[in-house]
PDB file of C-alpha atoms in Angstrom:
ATOM      1  CA  MET O 149      14.539  -0.722  13.264  1.00 98.00           C
ATOM      2  CA  ALA O 150      12.680   1.210  15.947  1.00 98.00           C
ATOM      3  CA  PHE O 151      12.407   4.659  17.717  1.00 98.00           C
ATOM      4  CA  PRO O 152      12.064   4.992  21.509  1.00 98.00           C
ATOM      5  CA  GLY O 153       9.900   7.939  21.638  1.00 98.00           C
ATOM      6  CA  PHE O 154       8.211  10.822  19.964  1.00 97.00           C
ATOM      7  CA  GLY O 155      10.899  12.962  17.992  1.00 96.00           C
ATOM      8  CA  ALA O 156      13.421  10.349  18.098  1.00 98.00           C
ATOM      9  CA  ASP O 157      15.108   9.159  15.088  1.00 97.00           C
ATOM     10  CA  LEU O 158      14.840   5.503  13.738  1.00 98.00           C
ATOM     11  CA  ALA O 159      17.757   3.441  14.789  1.00 98.00           C
ATOM     12  CA  ALA O 160      18.865  -0.209  14.967  1.00 97.00           C
ATOM     13  CA  THR O 161      17.711  -1.720  18.390  1.00 97.00           C
ATOM     14  CA  ASP O 162      18.186  -4.867  19.867  1.00 97.00           C
ATOM     15  CA  LEU O 163      14.882  -6.336  21.285  1.00 98.00           C
ATOM     16  CA  PRO O 164      14.003  -9.762  22.430  1.00 97.00           C
ATOM     17  CA  VAL O 165      12.541 -12.181  19.849  1.00 98.00           C
ATOM     18  CA  PRO O 166       8.570 -11.865  20.478  1.00 97.00           C
ATOM     19  CA  GLU O 167       6.749 -15.037  21.589  1.00 97.00           C
ATOM     20  CA  PRO O 168       3.480 -15.950  19.955  1.00 98.00           C
ATOM     21  CA  GLY O 169       0.633 -16.105  22.233  1.00 97.00           C
ATOM     22  CA  PRO O 170      -2.640 -17.986  21.815  1.00 97.00           C
ATOM     23  CA  GLY O 171      -3.918 -17.600  18.414  1.00 97.00           C
ATOM     24  CA  GLU O 172      -0.729 -15.977  17.077  1.00 98.00           C
ATOM     25  CA  VAL O 173       1.980 -16.506  14.413  1.00 98.00           C
ATOM     26  CA  LEU O 174       5.702 -15.708  14.789  1.00 98.00           C
ATOM     27  CA  VAL O 175       6.975 -14.605  11.309  1.00 98.00           C
ATOM     28  CA  ARG O 176      10.709 -14.706  10.481  1.00 98.00           C
ATOM     29  CA  VAL O 177      10.686 -11.523   8.264  1.00 98.00           C
ATOM     30  CA  LEU O 178      12.746 -11.503   5.280  1.00 98.00           C
ATOM     31  CA  SER O 179      11.288  -8.375   3.438  1.00 98.00           C
ATOM     32  CA  SER O 180       9.264  -5.435   4.019  1.00 98.00           C
ATOM     33  CA  SER O 181       8.560  -2.076   2.218  1.00 98.00           C
ATOM     34  CA  VAL O 182       8.084   1.601   2.918  1.00 98.00           C
ATOM     35  CA  ASN O 183       4.457   3.248   3.023  1.00 97.00           C
ATOM     36  CA  GLY O 184       3.207   6.582   3.953  1.00 96.00           C
ATOM     37  CA  PHE O 185       1.704   4.983   7.023  1.00 96.00           C
ATOM     38  CA  ASP O 186       5.256   4.395   8.296  1.00 98.00           C
ATOM     39  CA  LEU O 187       6.148   8.098   8.072  1.00 97.00           C
ATOM     40  CA  GLY O 188       3.146   8.870   9.895  1.00 97.00           C
ATOM     41  CA  VAL O 189       3.999   6.531  12.791  1.00 98.00           C
ATOM     42  CA  LEU O 190       7.623   8.056  13.070  1.00 98.00           C
ATOM     43  CA  ALA O 191       6.364  11.498  12.975  1.00 97.00           C
ATOM     44  CA  GLY O 192       3.840  10.811  15.794  1.00 97.00           C
ATOM     45  CA  GLY O 193       0.880  11.637  13.691  1.00 96.00           C
ATOM     46  CA  LEU O 194      -1.143   8.807  14.679  1.00 96.00           C
ATOM     47  CA  GLN O 195      -1.369   9.781  18.369  1.00 96.00           C
ATOM     48  CA  GLY O 196      -4.811   9.421  19.685  1.00 94.00           C
ATOM     49  CA  VAL O 197      -5.517   6.909  16.835  1.00 94.00           C
ATOM     50  CA  TYR O 198      -3.190   4.008  18.047  1.00 96.00           C
ATOM     51  CA  GLU O 199      -1.407   3.534  21.170  1.00 98.00           C
ATOM     52  CA  TYR O 200       2.522   3.701  20.967  1.00 98.00           C
ATOM     53  CA  GLU O 201       4.153   1.015  22.638  1.00 98.00           C
ATOM     54  CA  PHE O 202       7.898   2.191  22.576  1.00 98.00           C
ATOM     55  CA  PRO O 203      10.057   1.259  21.229  1.00 98.00           C
ATOM     56  CA  VAL O 204       8.154   1.136  18.301  1.00 98.00           C
ATOM     57  CA  VAL O 205       9.278  -0.822  15.161  1.00 98.00           C
ATOM     58  CA  LEU O 206       8.131   0.465  11.941  1.00 98.00           C
ATOM     59  CA  GLY O 207       6.803  -1.493   8.854  1.00 98.00           C
ATOM     60  CA  LYS O 208       3.170  -2.450   8.059  1.00 98.00           C
ATOM     61  CA  ASP O 209       4.497  -4.894   5.305  1.00 98.00           C
ATOM     62  CA  PHE O 210       6.055  -8.264   5.726  1.00 98.00           C
ATOM     63  CA  ALA O 211       7.020 -11.458   3.905  1.00 98.00           C
ATOM     64  CA  GLY O 212       8.996 -14.507   5.260  1.00 98.00           C
ATOM     65  CA  THR O 213       8.692 -17.755   6.857  1.00 98.00           C
ATOM     66  CA  VAL O 214       6.586 -19.051   9.884  1.00 98.00           C
ATOM     67  CA  ALA O 215       8.877 -19.568  12.630  1.00 98.00           C
ATOM     68  CA  ALA O 216       6.506 -20.838  15.343  1.00 98.00           C
ATOM     69  CA  VAL O 217       2.826 -20.981  16.197  1.00 98.00           C
ATOM     70  CA  GLY O 218       1.038 -20.117  19.489  1.00 98.00           C
ATOM     71  CA  PRO O 219      -1.471 -22.311  21.067  1.00 97.00           C
ATOM     72  CA  GLY O 220      -4.574 -22.956  19.318  1.00 97.00           C
ATOM     73  CA  VAL O 221      -3.189 -22.237  15.876  1.00 97.00           C
ATOM     74  CA  THR O 222      -4.137 -24.445  13.079  1.00 96.00           C
ATOM     75  CA  GLY O 223      -3.307 -24.677   9.229  1.00 95.00           C
ATOM     76  CA  TRP O 224       0.047 -22.836   9.610  1.00 97.00           C
ATOM     77  CA  THR O 225       3.372 -24.737  10.354  1.00 96.00           C
ATOM     78  CA  PRO O 226       6.899 -23.538  10.783  1.00 98.00           C
ATOM     79  CA  GLY O 227       8.704 -23.174   7.451  1.00 98.00           C
ATOM     80  CA  ALA O 228       5.592 -22.019   5.409  1.00 98.00           C
ATOM     81  CA  ASP O 229       6.266 -18.933   3.109  1.00 98.00           C
ATOM     82  CA  VAL O 230       3.983 -16.148   4.132  1.00 98.00           C
ATOM     83  CA  PHE O 231       3.328 -12.370   3.571  1.00 98.00           C
ATOM     84  CA  GLY O 232       0.887  -9.783   4.623  1.00 98.00           C
ATOM     85  CA  VAL O 233       0.376  -6.648   6.725  1.00 98.00           C
ATOM     86  CA  VAL O 234       0.856  -6.189  10.408  1.00 98.00           C
ATOM     87  CA  MET O 235      -2.616  -5.418  11.709  1.00 97.00           C
ATOM     88  CA  ARG O 236      -1.812  -5.436  15.430  1.00 95.00           C
ATOM     89  CA  PRO O 237      -4.187  -3.141  17.611  1.00 94.00           C
ATOM     90  CA  THR O 238      -1.233  -1.291  18.885  1.00 97.00           C
ATOM     91  CA  LEU O 239       2.047   0.377  17.310  1.00 98.00           C
ATOM     92  CA  GLY O 240       5.003  -1.541  18.699  1.00 98.00           C
ATOM     93  CA  GLN O 241       5.984  -4.719  16.544  1.00 98.00           C
ATOM     94  CA  GLY O 242       6.481  -4.190  12.682  1.00 98.00           C
ATOM     95  CA  GLY O 243       8.159  -5.560   9.601  1.00 98.00           C
ATOM     96  CA  TYR O 244      11.483  -3.774   9.925  1.00 98.00           C
ATOM     97  CA  ALA O 245      12.569  -6.457  12.335  1.00 98.00           C
ATOM     98  CA  GLU O 246      13.925  -9.977  12.267  1.00 98.00           C
ATOM     99  CA  TYR O 247      10.834 -11.275  13.762  1.00 98.00           C
ATOM    100  CA  VAL O 248       7.208 -10.194  13.934  1.00 98.00           C
ATOM    101  CA  VAL O 249       4.120 -11.651  15.580  1.00 98.00           C
ATOM    102  CA  VAL O 250       0.754 -11.364  13.795  1.00 98.00           C
ATOM    103  CA  SER O 251      -2.724 -12.995  13.655  1.00 96.00           C
ATOM    104  CA  PRO O 252      -3.236 -15.737  11.400  1.00 96.00           C
ATOM    105  CA  GLN O 253      -6.927 -14.485  10.960  1.00 94.00           C
ATOM    106  CA  TYR O 254      -6.334 -11.176   9.437  1.00 97.00           C
ATOM    107  CA  GLY O 255      -3.479  -9.874   7.231  1.00 98.00           C
ATOM    108  CA  LEU O 256      -1.756 -13.088   6.491  1.00 98.00           C
ATOM    109  CA  ALA O 257      -1.798 -15.224   3.589  1.00 98.00           C
ATOM    110  CA  ALA O 258       0.597 -17.897   2.007  1.00 98.00           C
ATOM    111  CA  ILE O 259       3.048 -17.107  -0.750  1.00 98.00           C
ATOM    112  CA  PRO O 260       2.190 -19.219  -3.762  1.00 98.00           C
ATOM    113  CA  ASP O 261       4.995 -20.693  -5.919  1.00 98.00           C
ATOM    114  CA  GLY O 262       5.986 -18.247  -8.543  1.00 98.00           C
ATOM    115  CA  LEU O 263       6.131 -15.353  -6.052  1.00 98.00           C
ATOM    116  CA  ASP O 264       9.309 -14.309  -4.218  1.00 98.00           C
ATOM    117  CA  HIS O 265       9.871 -12.803  -0.766  1.00 98.00           C
ATOM    118  CA  ALA O 266      11.148  -9.545  -2.079  1.00 98.00           C
ATOM    119  CA  ARG O 267       7.853  -8.698  -4.421  1.00 98.00           C
ATOM    120  CA  ALA O 268       5.634 -10.210  -1.599  1.00 98.00           C
ATOM    121  CA  GLY O 269       6.940  -7.901   0.926  1.00 98.00           C
ATOM    122  CA  VAL O 270       5.827  -4.701  -1.133  1.00 98.00           C
ATOM    123  CA  LEU O 271       2.617  -6.229  -2.292  1.00 98.00           C
ATOM    124  CA  GLY O 272       0.331  -6.335   0.952  1.00 98.00           C
ATOM    125  CA  LEU O 273      -0.582  -2.826   2.080  1.00 98.00           C
ATOM    126  CA  ALA O 274      -0.434  -0.985  -1.270  1.00 98.00           C
ATOM    127  CA  GLY O 275      -1.893  -3.725  -3.510  1.00 98.00           C
ATOM    128  CA  THR O 276      -4.884  -3.839  -1.013  1.00 98.00           C
ATOM    129  CA  ALA O 277      -5.540  -0.447  -0.918  1.00 98.00           C
ATOM    130  CA  ALA O 278      -5.273  -0.313  -4.753  1.00 98.00           C
ATOM    131  CA  ARG O 279      -7.705  -3.052  -4.959  1.00 98.00           C
ATOM    132  CA  ASN O 280     -10.216  -1.483  -2.532  1.00 98.00           C
ATOM    133  CA  ALA O 281     -10.012   1.916  -4.073  1.00 98.00           C
ATOM    134  CA  VAL O 282     -10.670   0.341  -7.323  1.00 98.00           C
ATOM    135  CA  ASP O 283     -13.615  -1.649  -6.149  1.00 98.00           C
ATOM    136  CA  ALA O 284     -15.001   1.493  -4.658  1.00 98.00           C
ATOM    137  CA  VAL O 285     -15.574   3.029  -7.822  1.00 98.00           C
ATOM    138  CA  SER O 286     -16.117  -0.068  -9.959  1.00 98.00           C
ATOM    139  CA  PRO O 287     -14.957   1.093 -13.343  1.00 98.00           C
ATOM    140  CA  GLU O 288     -16.754  -0.609 -16.259  1.00 97.00           C
ATOM    141  CA  ALA O 289     -15.053  -1.372 -19.703  1.00 98.00           C
ATOM    142  CA  GLY O 290     -14.922   1.773 -21.696  1.00 98.00           C
ATOM    143  CA  GLU O 291     -15.279   4.116 -18.884  1.00 98.00           C
ATOM    144  CA  THR O 292     -12.444   6.710 -18.189  1.00 98.00           C
ATOM    145  CA  VAL O 293     -10.705   6.725 -14.958  1.00 98.00           C
ATOM    146  CA  LEU O 294      -8.270   9.410 -13.484  1.00 98.00           C
ATOM    147  CA  VAL O 295      -5.586   8.086 -11.005  1.00 98.00           C
ATOM    148  CA  SER O 296      -4.002  10.802  -9.142  1.00 98.00           C
ATOM    149  CA  GLY O 297      -0.764   9.641  -7.332  1.00 97.00           C
ATOM    150  CA  ALA O 298      -0.296   7.046 -10.117  1.00 98.00           C
ATOM    151  CA  THR O 299       3.585   6.769  -9.791  1.00 97.00           C
ATOM    152  CA  GLY O 300       3.504   5.673  -6.145  1.00 96.00           C
ATOM    153  CA  GLY O 301       2.974   2.440  -4.810  1.00 96.00           C
ATOM    154  CA  VAL O 302      -0.749   2.202  -4.327  1.00 98.00           C
ATOM    155  CA  GLY O 303      -1.110   4.200  -7.823  1.00 98.00           C
ATOM    156  CA  SER O 304       1.046   1.910  -9.734  1.00 98.00           C
ATOM    157  CA  PHE O 305      -1.026  -1.057  -8.703  1.00 98.00           C
ATOM    158  CA  ALA O 306      -4.395   0.941  -9.171  1.00 98.00           C
ATOM    159  CA  VAL O 307      -3.506   1.950 -12.791  1.00 98.00           C
ATOM    160  CA  GLN O 308      -3.225  -1.893 -13.672  1.00 98.00           C
ATOM    161  CA  LEU O 309      -6.249  -2.961 -11.731  1.00 98.00           C
ATOM    162  CA  ALA O 310      -8.414  -0.310 -13.536  1.00 98.00           C
ATOM    163  CA  ALA O 311      -7.019  -0.946 -16.943  1.00 98.00           C
ATOM    164  CA  ALA O 312      -7.655  -4.807 -16.468  1.00 98.00           C
ATOM    165  CA  ARG O 313     -11.419  -4.015 -16.237  1.00 98.00           C
ATOM    166  CA  GLY O 314     -11.048  -2.343 -19.550  1.00 98.00           C
ATOM    167  CA  ALA O 315     -11.192   1.221 -18.324  1.00 98.00           C
ATOM    168  CA  ARG O 316      -9.426   3.874 -20.208  1.00 98.00           C
ATOM    169  CA  VAL O 317      -6.929   5.237 -17.483  1.00 98.00           C
ATOM    170  CA  ILE O 318      -5.490   8.655 -17.423  1.00 98.00           C
ATOM    171  CA  ALA O 319      -2.652   8.691 -14.717  1.00 98.00           C
ATOM    172  CA  THR O 320      -0.641  11.604 -13.396  1.00 98.00           C
ATOM    173  CA  ALA O 321       2.876  11.606 -14.104  1.00 98.00           C
ATOM    174  CA  ARG O 322       5.549  14.070 -15.057  1.00 97.00           C
ATOM    175  CA  PRO O 323       6.954  14.047 -18.844  1.00 98.00           C
ATOM    176  CA  GLY O 324       9.851  11.579 -19.439  1.00 98.00           C
ATOM    177  CA  ALA O 325      10.172   8.513 -17.357  1.00 97.00           C
ATOM    178  CA  GLU O 326       7.321   8.811 -15.001  1.00 98.00           C
ATOM    179  CA  ALA O 327       4.863   9.014 -18.038  1.00 98.00           C
ATOM    180  CA  ALA O 328       6.653   6.166 -19.614  1.00 98.00           C
ATOM    181  CA  PHE O 329       6.265   4.211 -16.291  1.00 98.00           C
ATOM    182  CA  VAL O 330       2.637   4.568 -15.928  1.00 98.00           C
ATOM    183  CA  THR O 331       1.879   3.785 -19.769  1.00 98.00           C
ATOM    184  CA  GLY O 332       4.001   0.878 -19.555  1.00 98.00           C
ATOM    185  CA  LEU O 333       1.541  -0.240 -16.565  1.00 98.00           C
ATOM    186  CA  GLY O 334      -1.611   0.129 -18.823  1.00 98.00           C
ATOM    187  CA  ALA O 335      -2.518   3.800 -18.548  1.00 98.00           C
ATOM    188  CA  ALA O 336      -3.940   4.982 -22.004  1.00 98.00           C
ATOM    189  CA  ARG O 337      -2.323   8.459 -21.474  1.00 98.00           C
ATOM    190  CA  ALA O 338      -0.342  10.426 -18.822  1.00 98.00           C
ATOM    191  CA  VAL O 339      -1.116  14.010 -17.776  1.00 98.00           C
ATOM    192  CA  ASP O 340       1.331  16.195 -15.868  1.00 98.00           C
ATOM    193  CA  PRO O 341       0.131  16.800 -12.383  1.00 97.00           C
ATOM    194  CA  ALA O 342       1.359  20.421 -12.749  1.00 97.00           C
ATOM    195  CA  ASP O 343      -1.188  21.167 -15.348  1.00 97.00           C
ATOM    196  CA  LEU O 344      -3.726  18.677 -14.244  1.00 98.00           C
ATOM    197  CA  GLU O 345      -7.005  20.258 -15.376  1.00 97.00           C
ATOM    198  CA  ALA O 346      -5.966  21.249 -18.875  1.00 98.00           C
ATOM    199  CA  GLY O 347      -4.389  17.855 -19.323  1.00 98.00           C
ATOM    200  CA  VAL O 348      -7.510  15.877 -18.233  1.00 98.00           C
ATOM    201  CA  ARG O 349      -9.982  18.333 -20.057  1.00 98.00           C
ATOM    202  CA  ALA O 350      -7.991  17.869 -23.286  1.00 98.00           C
ATOM    203  CA  LEU O 351      -8.552  14.222 -23.094  1.00 98.00           C
ATOM    204  CA  ALA O 352     -12.034  14.050 -21.351  1.00 98.00           C
ATOM    205  CA  PRO O 353     -13.871  17.278 -21.938  1.00 98.00           C
ATOM    206  CA  GLY O 354     -16.989  16.316 -20.223  1.00 97.00           C
ATOM    207  CA  GLY O 355     -15.071  15.124 -17.257  1.00 98.00           C
ATOM    208  CA  VAL O 356     -14.006  11.639 -16.142  1.00 98.00           C
ATOM    209  CA  ASP O 357     -16.329   8.817 -15.029  1.00 98.00           C
ATOM    210  CA  ALA O 358     -14.245   8.061 -11.911  1.00 98.00           C
ATOM    211  CA  ALA O 359     -11.174   9.216 -10.120  1.00 98.00           C
ATOM    212  CA  LEU O 360      -8.990   7.721  -7.600  1.00 98.00           C
ATOM    213  CA  HIS O 361      -7.481  10.281  -5.110  1.00 98.00           C
ATOM    214  CA  LEU O 362      -4.306   8.923  -3.992  1.00 97.00           C
ATOM    215  CA  ALA O 363      -2.318  12.133  -3.688  1.00 96.00           C
ATOM    216  CA  GLY O 364      -2.714  15.677  -4.978  1.00 95.00           C
ATOM    217  CA  ASP O 365      -5.280  18.413  -4.253  1.00 95.00           C
ATOM    218  CA  GLY O 366      -8.714  16.609  -3.645  1.00 95.00           C
ATOM    219  CA  PRO O 367     -11.023  19.555  -4.935  1.00 95.00           C
ATOM    220  CA  SER O 368      -9.129  19.942  -8.266  1.00 96.00           C
ATOM    221  CA  ILE O 369      -9.542  16.105  -8.695  1.00 96.00           C
ATOM    222  CA  ALA O 370     -13.188  16.166  -7.665  1.00 96.00           C
ATOM    223  CA  ALA O 371     -14.138  19.022 -10.148  1.00 96.00           C
ATOM    224  CA  LEU O 372     -12.770  16.795 -12.869  1.00 97.00           C
ATOM    225  CA  LEU O 373     -15.509  14.405 -12.461  1.00 97.00           C
ATOM    226  CA  ALA O 374     -18.471  14.168 -14.908  1.00 97.00           C
ATOM    227  CA  GLU O 375     -21.823  14.458 -13.338  1.00 96.00           C
ATOM    228  CA  GLY O 376     -22.691  11.319 -11.527  1.00 95.00           C
ATOM    229  CA  GLY O 377     -19.106  10.576 -11.198  1.00 97.00           C
ATOM    230  CA  ARG O 378     -17.445   8.445  -8.506  1.00 97.00           C
ATOM    231  CA  LEU O 379     -14.490   9.389  -6.318  1.00 97.00           C
ATOM    232  CA  ALA O 380     -12.428   6.843  -4.073  1.00 98.00           C
ATOM    233  CA  SER O 381      -9.870   8.800  -1.823  1.00 98.00           C
ATOM    234  CA  THR O 382      -7.133   6.879   0.241  1.00 97.00           C
ATOM    235  CA  VAL O 383      -6.362  10.266   1.920  1.00 93.00           C
ATOM    236  CA  HIS O 384      -9.689  10.651   3.429  1.00 90.00           C
ATOM    237  CA  PHE O 385     -10.893  13.577   0.987  1.00 94.00           C
ATOM    238  CA  THR O 386     -14.732  14.260   0.566  1.00 91.00           C
ATOM    239  CA  PRO O 387     -15.891  16.580  -1.695  1.00 89.00           C
ATOM    240  CA  GLU O 388     -18.136  19.427  -0.055  1.00 82.00           C
ATOM    241  CA  GLU O 389     -19.885  20.230  -3.477  1.00 69.00           C
ATOM    242  CA  THR O 390     -23.303  19.108  -3.795  1.00 61.00           C
ATOM    243  CA  GLY O 391     -25.467  18.949  -7.037  1.00 72.00           C
ATOM    244  CA  ARG O 392     -23.744  16.925  -9.420  1.00 86.00           C
ATOM    245  CA  GLY O 393     -24.646  13.595  -7.940  1.00 92.00           C
ATOM    246  CA  ILE O 394     -20.871  12.736  -7.144  1.00 94.00           C
ATOM    247  CA  LYS O 395     -20.427   9.545  -5.060  1.00 95.00           C
ATOM    248  CA  ALA O 396     -17.521   9.709  -2.864  1.00 95.00           C
ATOM    249  CA  THR O 397     -15.814   6.820  -0.791  1.00 96.00           C
ATOM    250  CA  THR O 398     -12.960   7.009   1.784  1.00 96.00           C
ATOM    251  CA  VAL O 399     -10.814   3.977   1.616  1.00 97.00           C
ATOM    252  CA  MET O 400      -8.660   2.191   4.024  1.00 95.00           C
ATOM    253  CA  ALA O 401      -6.809  -0.882   3.145  1.00 97.00           C
ATOM    254  CA  ASP O 402      -8.551  -4.041   4.217  1.00 97.00           C
ATOM    255  CA  PRO O 403      -6.054  -6.734   3.879  1.00 98.00           C
ATOM    256  CA  SER O 404      -8.121  -9.839   4.150  1.00 98.00           C
ATOM    257  CA  ARG O 405      -6.832 -13.142   3.549  1.00 98.00           C
ATOM    258  CA  GLU O 406      -8.816 -13.405   0.382  1.00 98.00           C
ATOM    259  CA  THR O 407      -7.688 -10.303  -0.967  1.00 98.00           C
ATOM    260  CA  LEU O 408      -3.988 -11.097  -0.304  1.00 98.00           C
ATOM    261  CA  GLU O 409      -4.371 -14.456  -2.100  1.00 98.00           C
ATOM    262  CA  ARG O 410      -6.210 -12.725  -5.002  1.00 98.00           C
ATOM    263  CA  LEU O 411      -3.475 -10.214  -5.530  1.00 98.00           C
ATOM    264  CA  ALA O 412      -0.707 -12.939  -5.067  1.00 98.00           C
ATOM    265  CA  ALA O 413      -2.359 -15.238  -7.694  1.00 98.00           C
ATOM    266  CA  GLU O 414      -2.580 -12.333 -10.222  1.00 98.00           C
ATOM    267  CA  VAL O 415       1.054 -11.589  -9.725  1.00 98.00           C
ATOM    268  CA  VAL O 416       1.924 -15.237 -10.269  1.00 98.00           C
ATOM    269  CA  ARG O 417      -0.284 -15.379 -13.477  1.00 98.00           C
ATOM    270  CA  GLY O 418       1.586 -12.203 -14.905  1.00 97.00           C
ATOM    271  CA  SER O 419      -1.799 -10.114 -14.936  1.00 97.00           C
ATOM    272  CA  LEU O 420      -0.446  -7.864 -12.140  1.00 98.00           C
ATOM    273  CA  ARG O 421       3.182  -6.442 -11.898  1.00 98.00           C
ATOM    274  CA  VAL O 422       4.879  -5.631  -8.627  1.00 98.00           C
ATOM    275  CA  PRO O 423       6.743  -2.254  -9.361  1.00 96.00           C
ATOM    276  CA  LEU O 424       9.658  -2.922  -7.246  1.00 97.00           C
ATOM    277  CA  ALA O 425      11.936   0.257  -7.899  1.00 97.00           C
ATOM    278  CA  ARG O 426      14.597  -0.177  -5.295  1.00 97.00           C
ATOM    279  CA  SER O 427      15.713  -2.558  -2.349  1.00 98.00           C
ATOM    280  CA  TYR O 428      17.630  -1.169   0.846  1.00 98.00           C
ATOM    281  CA  PRO O 429      19.186  -3.312   3.495  1.00 98.00           C
ATOM    282  CA  LEU O 430      17.324  -2.942   6.940  1.00 98.00           C
ATOM    283  CA  SER O 431      20.407  -0.728   8.286  1.00 97.00           C
ATOM    284  CA  ASP O 432      19.567   1.667   5.472  1.00 98.00           C
ATOM    285  CA  ALA O 433      15.827   2.090   6.444  1.00 98.00           C
ATOM    286  CA  PRO O 434      16.109   5.595   7.250  1.00 98.00           C
ATOM    287  CA  ARG O 435      17.471   6.481   3.959  1.00 98.00           C
ATOM    288  CA  ALA O 436      14.601   4.405   2.237  1.00 98.00           C
ATOM    289  CA  LEU O 437      12.236   6.832   4.219  1.00 98.00           C
ATOM    290  CA  THR O 438      14.036  10.027   3.196  1.00 97.00           C
ATOM    291  CA  ASP O 439      13.855   8.675  -0.572  1.00 97.00           C
ATOM    292  CA  PHE O 440      10.387   7.856  -0.182  1.00 96.00           C
ATOM    293  CA  THR O 441       9.590  11.501   1.013  1.00 95.00           C
ATOM    294  CA  ALA O 442      11.410  12.875  -1.964  1.00 92.00           C
ATOM    295  CA  GLY O 443       9.282  10.915  -4.472  1.00 90.00           C
ATOM    296  CA  THR O 444       9.570   7.561  -5.789  1.00 87.00           C
ATOM    297  CA  VAL O 445       8.273   5.737  -8.924  1.00 95.00           C
ATOM    298  CA  GLY O 446       6.990   2.357  -7.528  1.00 96.00           C
ATOM    299  CA  LYS O 447       7.939   0.668  -4.457  1.00 98.00           C
ATOM    300  CA  LEU O 448      10.916   0.631  -2.157  1.00 98.00           C
ATOM    301  CA  ALA O 449      11.605  -2.682  -0.354  1.00 98.00           C
ATOM    302  CA  ILE O 450      13.423  -3.255   2.740  1.00 98.00           C
ATOM    303  CA  ALA O 451      15.432  -6.441   2.756  1.00 97.00           C
ATOM    304  CA  LEU O 452      16.602  -8.399   5.729  1.00 94.00           C
TER     305      LEU O 452
END
């Protein structure tokens, strides 16, 4: 599923099977997912950041099997089950395809026994971003952490990872099914994002110790931090305020093999749940993007 130029729609496209060059691995893709990054690529919003090599195939996540390896590759053999994040220097090949060429040095890991392709295919980018964001604020047991954007893919992993550290997690979610979803993942309480300040202040009058800004209004979230609080933003927000000792970090997902393997191991152990909400066939990728834009609870998968 690719688009031929800026402003064009995503559509089924016949392309040659890519060949792995020196130091590259060819993966037969079985599963991918929808991420906000994909919408940015399709909208042309990453012009000037990445080179677009049209036709551009969408999809940052992938899971599948090694189909072939290029010259000089060791440690990976055809037939091995793998997953990860497409980290190519240009936009062209992606996970919404039968095959993708990736580097074995970064963004690729083996799928362990006990993890299927469907869940592995939605784990890489969102799981890594959540891990990096939680690590950035480093919550300690007993501290209060606000997760804004808790019902999305990154947020649903972040709620679990913060709670696993013993933090008291306040998660944004609308009353009803969304609130039940985040509390089921380990959040102590859910607050309606439509009444964020009152909801958080009722639970943490002096402010929260840390906040993960994955969605929502950045200044409003930063204002809810206690003095000396920590903020991690995956949407590149940095508070302008000074004088309260706020430590802010902008987070970009860093899908190292170590991080991917750690996430996969936690899923297999049962300490990390993959919130797979719905799966779409590859031909329905445009519908998946539309549904993602409308708002989802958990991750949307693309199955090949």
